[in-house]
Coordinates of C-alpha atoms and ligand atoms in Angstrom, one line a residue:
M276 CA -5.6 -20.7 -6.1
R277 CA -2.2 -20.2 -4.0
I278 CA 0.3 -18.7 -6.5
L279 CA 4.1 -18.1 -6.4
V280 CA 5.6 -16.5 -8.3
L281 CA 10.0 -16.1 -9.0
G282 CA 12.0 -14.2 -9.9
S283 CA 11.3 -10.8 -10.4
G284 CA 11.6 -8.3 -13.2
A285 CA 8.6 -6.9 -15.9
R286 CA 7.8 -10.1 -17.2
E287 CA 7.0 -11.5 -13.0
H288 CA 4.8 -8.4 -12.2
A289 CA 3.2 -8.7 -16.6
I290 CA 2.3 -12.6 -15.0
I291 CA 1.6 -11.3 -11.7
L292 CA -1.4 -8.6 -13.7
A293 CA -2.2 -11.4 -16.7
L294 CA -3.2 -13.8 -13.4
R295 CA -5.2 -10.8 -10.7
S296 CA -7.2 -9.7 -14.0
E297 CA -9.2 -13.3 -14.0
G298 CA -10.9 -11.8 -10.9
A299 CA -10.8 -14.5 -9.2
A300 CA -9.2 -14.2 -5.3
H301 CA -6.0 -15.9 -5.6
E302 CA -3.6 -15.5 -3.5
V303 CA -0.4 -13.9 -5.2
F304 CA 3.2 -14.2 -3.2
A305 CA 6.1 -13.7 -5.2
A306 CA 9.6 -13.8 -4.8
P307 CA 12.0 -12.4 -5.1
G308 CA 9.8 -9.4 -6.6
N309 CA 9.7 -5.5 -7.1
A310 CA 9.2 -2.8 -5.5
G311 CA 6.0 -2.6 -8.5
I312 CA 4.8 -7.0 -8.0
A313 CA 4.9 -5.7 -4.0
Q314 CA 1.6 -3.4 -5.3
D315 CA -0.3 -6.8 -6.8
A316 CA 1.1 -9.6 -4.9
T317 CA 3.1 -10.9 -1.8
I318 CA 7.1 -10.0 -1.2
V319 CA 7.7 -13.0 1.2
P320 CA 11.7 -13.9 2.0
V321 CA 12.8 -16.8 -0.2
D322 CA 15.5 -17.9 -2.3
Q323 CA 14.3 -18.2 -5.7
N324 CA 17.5 -20.2 -7.0
D325 CA 17.4 -22.2 -4.2
P326 CA 15.1 -25.8 -4.3
A327 CA 14.5 -26.1 -0.6
A328 CA 13.8 -23.2 0.1
V329 CA 11.0 -22.9 -2.3
T330 CA 10.5 -26.2 -1.7
D331 CA 9.5 -25.7 2.0
F332 CA 7.6 -21.8 1.7
A333 CA 4.7 -23.4 -1.5
N334 CA 4.5 -26.8 1.3
E335 CA 4.3 -24.7 4.5
N336 CA 1.6 -22.3 2.2
A337 CA -0.2 -24.3 0.3
V338 CA 0.8 -23.7 -2.4
D339 CA -1.3 -24.4 -5.9
L340 CA 0.9 -23.6 -8.6
V341 CA 4.6 -22.6 -8.3
V342 CA 5.3 -20.8 -11.1
I343 CA 9.1 -19.7 -12.8
G344 CA 9.8 -16.4 -14.2
P345 CA 13.2 -16.4 -15.5
E346 CA 16.3 -19.2 -16.0
A347 CA 18.1 -19.3 -13.4
P348 CA 15.9 -20.7 -10.1
L349 CA 15.6 -23.5 -13.3
V350 CA 19.5 -23.9 -14.6
A351 CA 19.8 -24.1 -9.9
G352 CA 17.3 -27.5 -10.2
V353 CA 13.7 -25.5 -8.8
A354 CA 11.8 -27.3 -10.6
D355 CA 13.0 -30.4 -10.0
T356 CA 12.6 -30.7 -6.9
L357 CA 9.3 -29.3 -6.6
R358 CA 7.9 -31.7 -8.6
G359 CA 9.7 -34.4 -7.0
R360 CA 7.5 -33.2 -4.5
G361 CA 4.7 -33.8 -5.8
I362 CA 3.9 -29.6 -5.8
P363 CA 2.1 -28.6 -9.6
V364 CA 5.4 -26.4 -10.7
F365 CA 5.6 -23.8 -14.6
G366 CA 8.8 -24.4 -15.6
P367 CA 11.7 -27.6 -16.9
G368 CA 13.7 -28.6 -14.7
R369 CA 17.1 -28.6 -15.5
A370 CA 17.9 -31.0 -17.8
A371 CA 15.3 -29.8 -19.6
A372 CA 15.7 -25.8 -19.5
Q373 CA 19.5 -27.0 -20.7
L374 CA 17.8 -26.2 -24.5
E375 CA 18.4 -22.8 -22.7
G376 CA 20.7 -22.8 -20.8
S377 CA 23.1 -24.2 -23.7
K378 CA 23.2 -23.9 -27.3
T379 CA 24.6 -26.6 -28.1
F380 CA 22.4 -28.8 -26.4
A381 CA 19.9 -27.4 -28.2
K382 CA 21.3 -27.6 -32.1
R383 CA 21.7 -32.1 -30.9
I384 CA 17.5 -31.1 -30.3
M385 CA 16.5 -29.5 -33.3
D386 CA 18.9 -32.5 -35.2
A387 CA 17.4 -35.0 -33.6
A388 CA 13.3 -33.1 -34.2
G389 CA 14.3 -31.8 -37.9
V390 CA 14.1 -28.9 -36.9
P391 CA 15.5 -25.4 -39.2
T392 CA 17.8 -23.1 -37.9
G393 CA 21.2 -22.3 -38.9
R394 CA 24.3 -24.5 -38.8
A395 CA 26.4 -23.9 -37.2
L396 CA 30.1 -24.9 -35.7
R397 CA 31.6 -25.8 -31.9
A398 CA 35.1 -23.9 -30.3
T399 CA 37.0 -24.5 -28.7
T400 CA 39.9 -22.9 -28.5
P401 CA 41.1 -19.2 -30.6
A402 CA 41.9 -21.3 -34.1
E403 CA 38.6 -23.6 -34.3
V404 CA 36.9 -20.3 -34.0
A405 CA 39.5 -18.9 -36.4
A406 CA 38.4 -21.4 -39.3
A407 CA 34.4 -21.9 -38.2
L408 CA 34.5 -17.7 -39.4
D409 CA 36.2 -18.7 -42.6
E410 CA 33.9 -20.8 -42.9
F411 CA 31.2 -18.7 -42.2
G412 CA 32.0 -15.6 -43.4
S413 CA 31.3 -12.5 -42.7
P414 CA 28.4 -11.0 -41.3
Y415 CA 29.7 -13.4 -38.4
V416 CA 28.2 -14.2 -35.7
V417 CA 29.4 -16.1 -32.3
K418 CA 27.3 -17.3 -29.1
A419 CA 28.2 -18.2 -25.9
D420 CA 27.2 -21.8 -25.1
G421 CA 26.2 -21.5 -21.9
L422 CA 23.6 -18.6 -20.3
A423 CA 25.5 -15.3 -20.8
A424 CA 22.7 -12.7 -19.6
G425 CA 21.6 -11.7 -22.2
K426 CA 26.3 -10.8 -23.8
G427 CA 27.2 -13.8 -25.3
V428 CA 26.1 -13.0 -28.5
L429 CA 27.2 -10.7 -31.5
V430 CA 26.9 -9.9 -35.0
T431 CA 29.7 -8.6 -36.8
D432 CA 31.0 -7.4 -39.9
D433 CA 34.6 -7.2 -37.6
R434 CA 37.3 -10.3 -37.4
V435 CA 39.1 -8.8 -34.2
A436 CA 35.9 -7.9 -33.3
A437 CA 34.3 -11.2 -33.4
L438 CA 37.1 -13.8 -32.2
A439 CA 38.0 -11.1 -29.4
H440 CA 34.4 -12.0 -28.3
A441 CA 34.4 -15.6 -29.4
D442 CA 38.4 -15.3 -25.9
A443 CA 36.1 -13.1 -23.5
Y444 CA 34.0 -16.7 -22.9
L445 CA 36.4 -19.9 -24.2
G446 CA 37.3 -19.3 -20.8
S447 CA 34.8 -19.7 -19.2
G448 CA 32.7 -22.9 -21.9
A449 CA 32.5 -23.4 -25.6
I450 CA 31.1 -20.9 -28.0
L451 CA 29.3 -21.8 -31.9
V452 CA 29.8 -19.9 -34.2
E453 CA 27.3 -19.9 -36.2
E454 CA 25.8 -18.9 -40.5
F455 CA 24.8 -15.6 -40.4
L456 CA 20.8 -15.6 -41.0
S457 CA 19.0 -12.2 -42.4
G458 CA 15.0 -11.5 -42.0
P459 CA 12.5 -9.7 -39.7
E460 CA 12.5 -12.3 -35.9
V461 CA 9.9 -12.8 -34.7
S462 CA 9.0 -14.6 -31.1
M463 CA 6.7 -17.6 -30.0
F464 CA 5.6 -18.9 -26.4
F465 CA 3.8 -22.1 -26.5
L466 CA 3.1 -24.0 -23.3
S467 CA 3.7 -27.5 -22.6
D468 CA 2.6 -30.5 -20.7
G469 CA 5.4 -32.6 -21.5
D470 CA 3.4 -34.1 -24.3
R471 CA 1.2 -31.4 -25.0
V472 CA 1.3 -27.7 -26.7
L473 CA -1.0 -24.0 -26.9
P474 CA 0.5 -21.2 -28.7
L475 CA 0.1 -18.5 -27.6
S476 CA 0.1 -15.2 -29.9
P477 CA 3.3 -13.5 -31.8
A478 CA 5.9 -11.0 -30.2
Q479 CA 8.9 -8.8 -32.0
D480 CA 10.9 -8.1 -29.6
F481 CA 13.3 -4.7 -29.8
K482 CA 16.8 -7.0 -28.8
R483 CA 19.2 -3.9 -29.5
L484 CA 19.8 -0.8 -28.1
G485 CA 19.1 2.0 -29.9
D486 CA 16.5 3.5 -32.6
G487 CA 16.8 1.7 -36.1
D488 CA 18.1 -1.1 -34.7
S489 CA 21.7 0.3 -33.5
G490 CA 24.3 0.4 -30.8
P491 CA 24.4 -2.9 -28.2
N492 CA 22.4 -6.1 -27.5
T493 CA 20.2 -5.6 -25.0
G494 CA 17.0 -7.9 -22.8
G495 CA 15.7 -6.2 -25.5
M496 CA 13.8 -2.3 -25.6
G497 CA 10.5 -3.2 -26.6
A498 CA 7.8 -5.0 -27.7
Y499 CA 4.4 -5.2 -30.0
S500 CA 1.7 -7.2 -30.8
P501 CA 0.4 -9.1 -32.5
L502 CA 2.5 -9.0 -36.2
P503 CA -0.3 -7.9 -38.6
W504 CA 2.5 -8.9 -41.5
L505 CA 2.2 -12.4 -41.5
A506 CA -0.3 -11.8 -43.0
E507 CA 1.4 -11.4 -46.2
P508 CA 3.3 -14.6 -46.9
F509 CA 1.3 -16.4 -44.0
G510 CA -1.9 -16.5 -44.8
G511 CA -2.7 -13.8 -41.0
E512 CA -0.8 -15.3 -38.3
R513 CA -3.8 -18.3 -37.3
A514 CA -1.5 -19.9 -40.4
F515 CA 1.7 -18.6 -39.1
V516 CA 0.9 -20.4 -35.1
D517 CA 0.3 -23.6 -37.2
Q518 CA 3.2 -24.1 -39.1
I519 CA 5.1 -23.0 -36.1
T520 CA 4.1 -25.5 -34.1
R521 CA 3.7 -28.5 -36.4
D522 CA 8.0 -27.6 -37.9
V523 CA 9.2 -26.3 -34.4
A524 CA 7.2 -26.5 -30.8
E525 CA 5.9 -29.9 -31.7
P526 CA 9.1 -31.9 -33.0
V527 CA 10.9 -30.9 -30.2
I528 CA 8.2 -31.5 -27.7
R529 CA 8.6 -34.4 -28.8
Q530 CA 12.5 -35.3 -29.1
L531 CA 13.0 -33.9 -25.4
D532 CA 9.9 -36.4 -24.1
A533 CA 11.7 -39.1 -25.8
E534 CA 15.0 -38.6 -24.1
G535 CA 13.1 -38.3 -22.0
T536 CA 13.3 -34.7 -21.0
P537 CA 9.8 -33.8 -20.9
F538 CA 9.7 -29.8 -20.5
I539 CA 6.6 -28.9 -18.3
G540 CA 6.0 -24.9 -19.4
L541 CA 7.5 -21.7 -21.5
L542 CA 9.0 -23.0 -24.6
Y543 CA 10.3 -19.6 -26.7
A544 CA 11.9 -19.8 -29.7
G545 CA 12.8 -17.1 -31.0
L546 CA 12.5 -17.0 -35.4
I547 CA 14.0 -15.5 -37.8
L548 CA 11.6 -15.4 -41.1
T549 CA 14.3 -16.1 -43.7
A550 CA 13.7 -16.4 -47.4
Q551 CA 15.0 -20.3 -46.9
G552 CA 12.0 -20.8 -45.0
V553 CA 11.4 -20.0 -41.2
K554 CA 14.3 -20.7 -39.1
V555 CA 14.4 -21.2 -35.1
I556 CA 17.9 -18.5 -33.9
E557 CA 17.6 -20.4 -30.1
F558 CA 14.6 -20.9 -27.7
N559 CA 14.7 -20.1 -23.8
A560 CA 12.6 -22.2 -21.2
R561 CA 11.0 -19.4 -19.3
F562 CA 8.3 -16.3 -21.4
G563 CA 10.4 -13.7 -23.3
D564 CA 10.8 -10.0 -21.2
P565 CA 9.4 -7.6 -22.9
E566 CA 7.4 -9.3 -25.1
T567 CA 5.6 -11.0 -22.3
Q568 CA 4.3 -7.5 -21.0
V569 CA 2.2 -7.4 -24.9
V570 CA 1.5 -11.0 -25.5
L571 CA -0.2 -11.5 -22.0
P572 CA -2.6 -8.6 -22.2
R573 CA -4.6 -9.8 -25.1
L574 CA -5.2 -13.0 -23.5
L575 CA -8.9 -14.1 -23.2
D576 CA -7.8 -16.9 -21.7
P577 CA -7.3 -17.2 -17.4
L578 CA -4.1 -17.4 -17.0
S579 CA -4.4 -19.2 -13.9
Q580 CA -6.3 -21.9 -15.0
L581 CA -3.5 -22.4 -18.2
L582 CA -0.4 -22.6 -16.1
L583 CA -1.9 -25.2 -14.2
A584 CA -3.0 -27.6 -16.6
A585 CA 0.9 -27.0 -18.1
A586 CA 1.9 -28.0 -15.1
T587 CA -0.5 -31.1 -14.1
G588 CA -0.2 -33.0 -17.3
T589 CA -3.7 -32.0 -18.7
L590 CA -3.5 -29.3 -21.5
E591 CA -5.5 -31.9 -23.8
D592 CA -8.7 -30.4 -22.2
Q593 CA -8.0 -26.7 -22.4
A594 CA -8.8 -24.2 -25.5
R595 CA -6.5 -23.2 -27.5
P596 CA -5.9 -19.8 -26.0
A597 CA -7.5 -16.6 -27.5
F598 CA -6.4 -13.2 -27.5
A599 CA -8.4 -10.1 -28.4
D600 CA -8.0 -7.8 -31.5
A601 CA -6.4 -5.2 -29.5
V602 CA -3.0 -4.6 -30.3
A603 CA -0.4 -3.9 -27.7
V604 CA 2.6 -1.7 -27.8
T605 CA 5.3 -1.9 -24.8
V606 CA 8.2 0.6 -23.9
V607 CA 11.6 0.1 -21.7
L608 CA 12.8 2.3 -20.3
A609 CA 16.2 1.9 -18.8
S610 CA 18.7 3.4 -16.9
E611 CA 21.7 5.7 -18.1
G612 CA 24.6 2.8 -19.4
Y613 CA 23.0 0.1 -19.8
P614 CA 23.6 -2.5 -21.3
A615 CA 27.0 -2.0 -19.8
A616 CA 27.2 -0.6 -16.8
P617 CA 23.5 0.9 -15.7
V618 CA 23.5 3.2 -12.6
T619 CA 20.7 2.8 -10.0
G620 CA 19.6 4.7 -7.4
R621 CA 18.3 7.0 -9.2
A622 CA 15.0 8.5 -8.3
L623 CA 11.6 7.7 -10.5
S624 CA 8.5 10.3 -11.0
G625 CA 5.4 11.1 -13.1
L626 CA 4.7 7.5 -11.8
D627 CA 1.4 7.8 -11.0
A628 CA 0.8 10.3 -14.4
A629 CA 1.3 8.1 -16.9
A630 CA -0.1 5.1 -15.5
S631 CA -3.1 7.5 -15.7
V632 CA -2.3 7.9 -19.5
E633 CA -5.7 5.8 -21.7
G634 CA -5.0 1.8 -22.3
V635 CA -2.0 2.9 -20.4
H636 CA -0.5 0.0 -17.9
L637 CA 3.3 0.4 -16.2
V638 CA 4.7 -2.7 -15.9
H639 CA 8.1 -2.7 -13.2
A640 CA 11.0 -4.3 -13.9
A641 CA 13.4 -2.8 -11.7
T642 CA 12.7 -0.4 -8.6
A643 CA 12.9 -0.3 -5.2
V644 CA 12.0 1.9 -2.9
A645 CA 13.1 4.5 -1.4
G646 CA 11.7 6.8 1.1
E647 CA 8.5 8.5 0.1
G648 CA 9.2 7.4 -3.8
L649 CA 10.5 4.4 -6.1
I650 CA 14.3 4.7 -7.4
A651 CA 15.9 2.1 -10.3
S652 CA 17.6 -0.1 -9.6
G653 CA 18.5 -1.2 -12.3
G654 CA 19.5 -1.9 -16.0
R655 CA 15.4 -2.4 -17.4
V656 CA 13.8 -0.4 -15.4
L657 CA 9.6 0.2 -16.9
N658 CA 8.3 -1.5 -19.3
V659 CA 5.0 1.4 -20.0
V660 CA 2.9 -0.5 -21.4
G661 CA -0.5 0.8 -24.2
L662 CA -3.4 -1.2 -25.7
G663 CA -5.0 0.2 -28.4
T664 CA -7.3 -0.8 -32.0
T665 CA -5.0 0.7 -33.6
F666 CA -1.5 0.3 -33.7
A667 CA -1.4 4.3 -33.7
E668 CA -3.9 4.1 -30.8
A669 CA -1.3 2.0 -28.5
R670 CA 2.7 3.6 -29.9
A671 CA 0.3 7.4 -29.1
R672 CA -0.9 6.1 -25.7
A673 CA 2.6 4.5 -24.8
Y674 CA 4.9 7.4 -25.7
R675 CA 2.9 9.8 -24.0
A676 CA 3.1 8.0 -20.9
L677 CA 6.7 7.5 -21.1
A678 CA 7.1 11.0 -21.7
E679 CA 5.4 11.5 -18.0
I680 CA 7.8 9.7 -15.6
G681 CA 11.2 11.4 -15.0
L682 CA 14.6 9.5 -14.6
E683 CA 17.8 11.2 -15.1
G684 CA 20.0 9.7 -17.3
G685 CA 17.1 7.5 -18.5
Q686 CA 16.9 6.5 -23.0
Y687 CA 14.1 3.7 -24.7
R688 CA 14.1 4.2 -28.1
T689 CA 11.3 6.0 -30.2
D690 CA 10.5 4.2 -33.0
I691 CA 9.5 0.5 -31.0
A692 CA 6.6 -0.1 -33.3
A693 CA 6.7 3.0 -35.7
R694 CA 7.2 1.1 -38.5
V695 CA 3.8 -1.7 -38.3
V696 CA 2.0 2.3 -37.8
E697 CA 3.3 3.4 -41.1
A698 CA 2.1 -0.7 -42.6
Ligands
AMP870 P1 19.9 -14.2 -28.8 O1 21.1 -14.1 -27.4 O2 20.4 -15.8 -28.7 O3 18.3 -14.1 -28.7 O4 20.1 -13.6 -30.0 C1 20.7 -12.6 -29.5 C2 20.6 -11.7 -31.6 O5 21.2 -11.6 -32.2 C3 18.9 -12.4 -31.8 O6 16.8 -11.3 -31.8 C4 19.6 -11.9 -32.9 O7 18.9 -11.1 -34.0 C5 20.9 -12.0 -33.5 N1 21.2 -13.6 -34.2 C6 21.4 -14.4 -32.4 N2 22.1 -16.1 -34.1 C7 21.5 -14.9 -34.9 C8 22.1 -15.6 -36.9 N3 22.1 -17.1 -36.8 N4 22.2 -14.8 -37.8 C9 21.0 -13.2 -37.8 N5 21.8 -12.8 -36.4 C10 21.1 -13.6 -35.0
LIG871 N1 13.2 -11.6 -25.1 C1 14.1 -11.9 -24.9 C2 14.4 -12.8 -24.3 O1 13.8 -12.6 -23.0 O2 15.2 -13.8 -23.8

């Protein structure tokens, strides 16, 4: 197949590596890509957020499938234009992508579909924010309604900080104050063709910058898959996945379809396992980053077929995706100053040594070529992915590889998947 992947992060690199691992003679194009992606795909000069430019490229190059990685092209309507021209695209149109782009839209869909989620109040003035904070009490959960590049959510015991966070976003739209939910978090991916849903294996993401879940929220500092601790309360991963497919994914996909905004692409459900049951904390309209880096290496079926089937409305012909028993752990290497003010442009070293550790591969997030070598060009720079038969093995491999990598001021968590090893 001739496949165009839009995006420039580790998620897109992981998607491309999964396509490459099929052993088929795919021609893979990427825009804008990064230095790691350039080793596995042909970088093409197309503005990923320009619907006409992407569509023209796909037409002129006989692209069979466009895979949209990040949310920005979805919100820009790239999928709508491609679909309007009959080009198979994995990624929802602008209207369905509001599931991620607008938290009030997501809440409305969940209410209509009967999907369990935290109670929330919408506020457009400081007075409404204050009243909503007092309604739910501490800890306070304050969310920007629109896309905020992972910075929109604050969970805090500090009422003054909660008010200040709300103030910072009130200028650009509404904010949501939500009841605090407590419990382990699970990220679930579902492929959808607008009608059918196929689940992938769950993962856990580490959102805070520091060890022990300290420090600010980030895009994600590490992840692992599968989640063996689901066995106890849920009777195993399969039963858990069945339950979430039935109670969350299918009702949401049906609701969007009924409203005339079918969701074709990747439905990401961010879940929290509370004492009162599983609740949705957020939806994304795309693969999660870094969860993708641990889910896709375990996928046994050809990713291209699944994505094409979703894009062409033929998921019903596909079997439920199967996953290897092997486990995967990824640790993110971030630049100094991430997430507030990442320092970029610094040299990376030791990548070959890191990649040669058994069971390890590197996935690039923000790297660029500079002279003979590579430099860090963004906040999250690289993912080191360790695969193994046990979490102890996969984790040890990932950290052994990380120790080979040099990046001045580089930061990473040392406790990714530590607890699952102890258990
Ligand atoms: P989000 O950007 O929506 O993924 O939220 C970032 C993180 O904030 C989540 O992964 C949770 O850890 C936390 N969070 C969001 N909503 C809630 C909530 N209602 N209760 C507790 N924690 C939350
Ligand atoms: N890892 C969380 C996200 O992709 O939004």
